[in-house]
């Protein structure tokens, strides 16, 4: 009888050892999966932070840029910030809006304007472009044409007065049908 009890204990111990061994192998696989998932989660959090930073640096596209008003006061504000006299602005010619692409109920449209400035130096142009960039992130210069301004020659050692034609462009998103 004692022999049967001892055999029963031995069999129970072997069965328990097998169960523990199988559980340990399963737990080890789960621990490895947890490590891989943890690394992927860290990478996803890092990528989400990068995307958030990039979005914060991009210009904010409104569904309607016209709500901000006419382009003329925005140009004169940038000129004032750059310290340019109002007489520097020769002309401002906005062009009609053109649709670029339409997909999923949203239309991407583009607006252009041509801005002509006269009798300004290269450093003044740089100040104007810097002021424009800091106030008007949605309107980007796409071309700049420089030529000598007609009129008086520059002072000795002074900057050559320039006539500048800047083409600016704004792209905006619109809901289809609005």
Short mmCIF file of C-alpha atoms in Angstrom, two decimals:
data_model
loop_
_atom_site.label_atom_id
_atom_site.label_comp_id
_atom_site.label_asym_id
_atom_site.label_seq_id
_atom_site.Cartn_x
_atom_site.Cartn_y
_atom_site.Cartn_z
CA UNK A 1 0.00 0.00 0.00
CA UNK A 2 2.83 2.41 0.81
CA UNK A 3 4.32 1.54 -2.51
CA UNK A 4 1.11 2.68 -4.27
CA UNK A 5 1.06 5.93 -2.32
CA UNK A 6 4.71 6.61 -3.20
CA UNK A 7 4.03 5.83 -6.87
CA UNK A 8 1.03 8.10 -6.81
CA UNK A 9 3.17 10.89 -5.34
CA UNK A 10 5.87 10.33 -7.91
CA UNK A 11 3.33 10.44 -10.77
CA UNK A 12 1.71 13.57 -9.30
CA UNK A 13 5.13 15.23 -8.96
CA UNK A 14 6.04 14.32 -12.56
CA UNK A 15 2.67 15.63 -13.83
CA UNK A 16 3.09 18.81 -11.81
CA UNK A 17 6.65 19.23 -13.14
CA UNK A 18 5.42 18.83 -16.74
CA UNK A 19 2.65 21.37 -16.16
CA UNK A 20 5.13 23.85 -14.64
CA UNK A 21 7.58 23.30 -17.52
CA UNK A 22 4.86 23.90 -20.13
CA UNK A 23 3.64 26.97 -18.22
CA UNK A 24 7.17 28.37 -18.01
CA UNK A 25 7.68 27.94 -21.75
CA UNK A 26 4.36 29.68 -22.39
CA UNK A 27 5.23 32.47 -19.93
CA UNK A 28 8.63 32.94 -21.59
CA UNK A 29 6.99 33.28 -25.04
CA UNK A 30 4.49 35.78 -23.59
CA UNK A 31 7.36 37.74 -21.99
CA UNK A 32 9.15 37.94 -25.33
CA UNK A 33 5.93 39.08 -27.05
CA UNK A 34 5.52 41.72 -24.33
CA UNK A 35 9.04 43.01 -25.06
CA UNK A 36 8.35 43.26 -28.79
CA UNK A 37 4.99 44.97 -28.17
CA UNK A 38 6.64 47.39 -25.76
CA UNK A 39 9.26 48.34 -28.34
CA UNK A 40 6.55 48.85 -31.00
CA UNK A 41 4.54 51.00 -28.59
CA UNK A 42 7.60 53.16 -27.88
CA UNK A 43 8.23 53.59 -31.60
CA UNK A 44 4.57 54.47 -32.21
CA UNK A 45 4.64 57.08 -29.43
CA UNK A 46 7.84 58.56 -30.89
CA UNK A 47 6.35 58.63 -34.41
CA UNK A 48 3.14 60.24 -33.15
CA UNK A 49 5.21 62.96 -31.46
CA UNK A 50 7.14 63.54 -34.69
CA UNK A 51 3.90 63.82 -36.67
CA UNK A 52 2.51 66.28 -34.12
CA UNK A 53 5.67 68.42 -34.36
CA UNK A 54 5.55 68.41 -38.17
CA UNK A 55 1.86 69.35 -38.19
CA UNK A 56 2.58 72.22 -35.79
CA UNK A 57 5.20 73.60 -38.21
CA UNK A 58 2.97 73.37 -41.29
CA UNK A 59 0.81 76.30 -42.31
CA UNK A 60 -2.72 76.00 -41.04
CA UNK A 61 -5.00 75.52 -44.00
CA UNK A 62 -8.40 76.94 -43.35
CA UNK A 63 -11.40 75.84 -45.32
CA UNK A 64 -11.85 79.47 -46.37
CA UNK A 65 -8.87 81.85 -46.59
CA UNK A 66 -11.14 84.67 -47.78
CA UNK A 67 -12.39 85.03 -44.20
CA UNK A 68 -9.12 86.77 -43.37
CA UNK A 69 -9.94 89.63 -45.72
CA UNK A 70 -8.29 91.31 -48.65
CA UNK A 71 -4.66 90.77 -49.53
CA UNK A 72 -3.84 94.51 -49.72
CA UNK A 73 -3.88 95.24 -45.97
CA UNK A 74 -1.84 92.11 -45.35
CA UNK A 75 0.85 93.31 -47.79
CA UNK A 76 0.91 96.81 -46.26
CA UNK A 77 1.18 95.30 -42.77
CA UNK A 78 4.24 93.28 -43.85
CA UNK A 79 5.72 96.42 -45.45
CA UNK A 80 5.21 98.37 -42.23
CA UNK A 81 6.86 95.60 -40.20
CA UNK A 82 9.83 95.71 -42.61
CA UNK A 83 10.05 99.51 -42.32
CA UNK A 84 9.27 100.17 -45.99
CA UNK A 85 7.45 103.33 -47.10
CA UNK A 86 3.98 102.87 -48.64
CA UNK A 87 5.26 104.35 -51.93
CA UNK A 88 7.37 101.21 -52.39
CA UNK A 89 4.26 99.25 -53.37
CA UNK A 90 3.65 99.86 -57.07
CA UNK A 91 0.92 97.30 -57.70
CA UNK A 92 -0.81 94.24 -56.31
CA UNK A 93 -2.68 92.05 -58.79
CA UNK A 94 -4.60 89.08 -57.38
CA UNK A 95 -5.53 86.41 -59.89
CA UNK A 96 -8.65 84.25 -60.00
CA UNK A 97 -8.79 81.11 -57.91
CA UNK A 98 -8.13 77.84 -59.70
CA UNK A 99 -9.08 74.32 -58.61
CA UNK A 100 -6.17 71.89 -58.52
CA UNK A 101 -7.65 68.61 -57.31
CA UNK A 102 -10.89 67.20 -55.97
CA UNK A 103 -11.13 64.04 -53.91
CA UNK A 104 -13.49 62.71 -51.30
CA UNK A 105 -15.67 65.81 -51.04
CA UNK A 106 -12.67 68.13 -50.57
CA UNK A 107 -11.19 70.39 -53.23
CA UNK A 108 -7.65 71.77 -53.24
CA UNK A 109 -7.57 75.21 -54.83
CA UNK A 110 -4.82 77.69 -55.56
CA UNK A 111 -4.76 81.49 -55.57
CA UNK A 112 -1.94 83.63 -56.96
CA UNK A 113 -1.12 87.29 -56.77
CA UNK A 114 1.64 89.41 -58.29
CA UNK A 115 3.21 92.05 -56.12
CA UNK A 116 5.44 94.78 -57.59
CA UNK A 117 7.77 96.81 -55.35
CA UNK A 118 10.04 99.57 -56.56
CA UNK A 119 13.03 101.59 -55.33
CA UNK A 120 14.13 99.28 -52.58
CA UNK A 121 17.50 97.78 -51.77
CA UNK A 122 18.36 94.13 -51.40
CA UNK A 123 18.48 94.37 -47.55
CA UNK A 124 15.03 96.01 -47.58
CA UNK A 125 13.73 93.19 -49.77
CA UNK A 126 15.14 90.69 -47.29
CA UNK A 127 13.38 92.45 -44.38
CA UNK A 128 10.11 92.47 -46.33
CA UNK A 129 10.35 88.75 -47.14
CA UNK A 130 11.16 87.98 -43.50
CA UNK A 131 8.16 90.02 -42.30
CA UNK A 132 5.95 88.35 -44.91
CA UNK A 133 7.08 84.86 -43.91
CA UNK A 134 6.39 85.49 -40.23
CA UNK A 135 2.88 86.90 -40.78
CA UNK A 136 1.60 85.10 -43.86
CA UNK A 137 2.51 81.42 -43.70
CA UNK A 138 -0.26 80.43 -46.11
CA UNK A 139 0.93 82.78 -48.90
CA UNK A 140 4.31 81.61 -50.19
CA UNK A 141 6.55 83.39 -52.72
CA UNK A 142 6.87 81.14 -55.77
CA UNK A 143 8.95 83.49 -57.91
CA UNK A 144 10.95 86.67 -57.43
CA UNK A 145 12.15 88.79 -60.35
CA UNK A 146 14.77 91.50 -59.63
CA UNK A 147 15.77 94.28 -62.01
CA UNK A 148 17.39 97.69 -61.58
CA UNK A 149 14.85 100.43 -60.90
CA UNK A 150 14.70 103.19 -63.46
CA UNK A 151 15.51 106.59 -62.08
CA UNK A 152 18.40 107.96 -60.12
CA UNK A 153 21.66 106.04 -59.90
CA UNK A 154 22.72 104.73 -56.48
CA UNK A 155 24.89 106.80 -54.17
CA UNK A 156 28.57 105.93 -54.15
CA UNK A 157 28.91 102.78 -52.07
CA UNK A 158 25.11 102.52 -51.73
CA UNK A 159 22.75 99.77 -52.73
CA UNK A 160 21.34 99.71 -56.24
CA UNK A 161 17.60 100.53 -56.16
CA UNK A 162 15.62 97.54 -57.41
CA UNK A 163 12.29 96.86 -59.00
CA UNK A 164 10.98 93.58 -57.57
CA UNK A 165 8.13 91.45 -58.89
CA UNK A 166 7.06 88.74 -56.45
CA UNK A 167 4.50 86.08 -57.31
CA UNK A 168 2.85 84.65 -54.20
CA UNK A 169 0.59 81.62 -54.00
CA UNK A 170 -1.84 80.26 -51.44
CA UNK A 171 -3.38 76.81 -51.49
CA UNK A 172 -6.49 76.07 -49.51
CA UNK A 173 -8.87 73.22 -48.87
CA UNK A 174 -12.57 73.64 -49.52
CA UNK A 175 -15.45 71.33 -48.96
CA UNK A 176 -17.10 70.46 -52.27
CA UNK A 177 -20.22 72.49 -52.88
CA UNK A 178 -19.25 75.40 -50.59
#
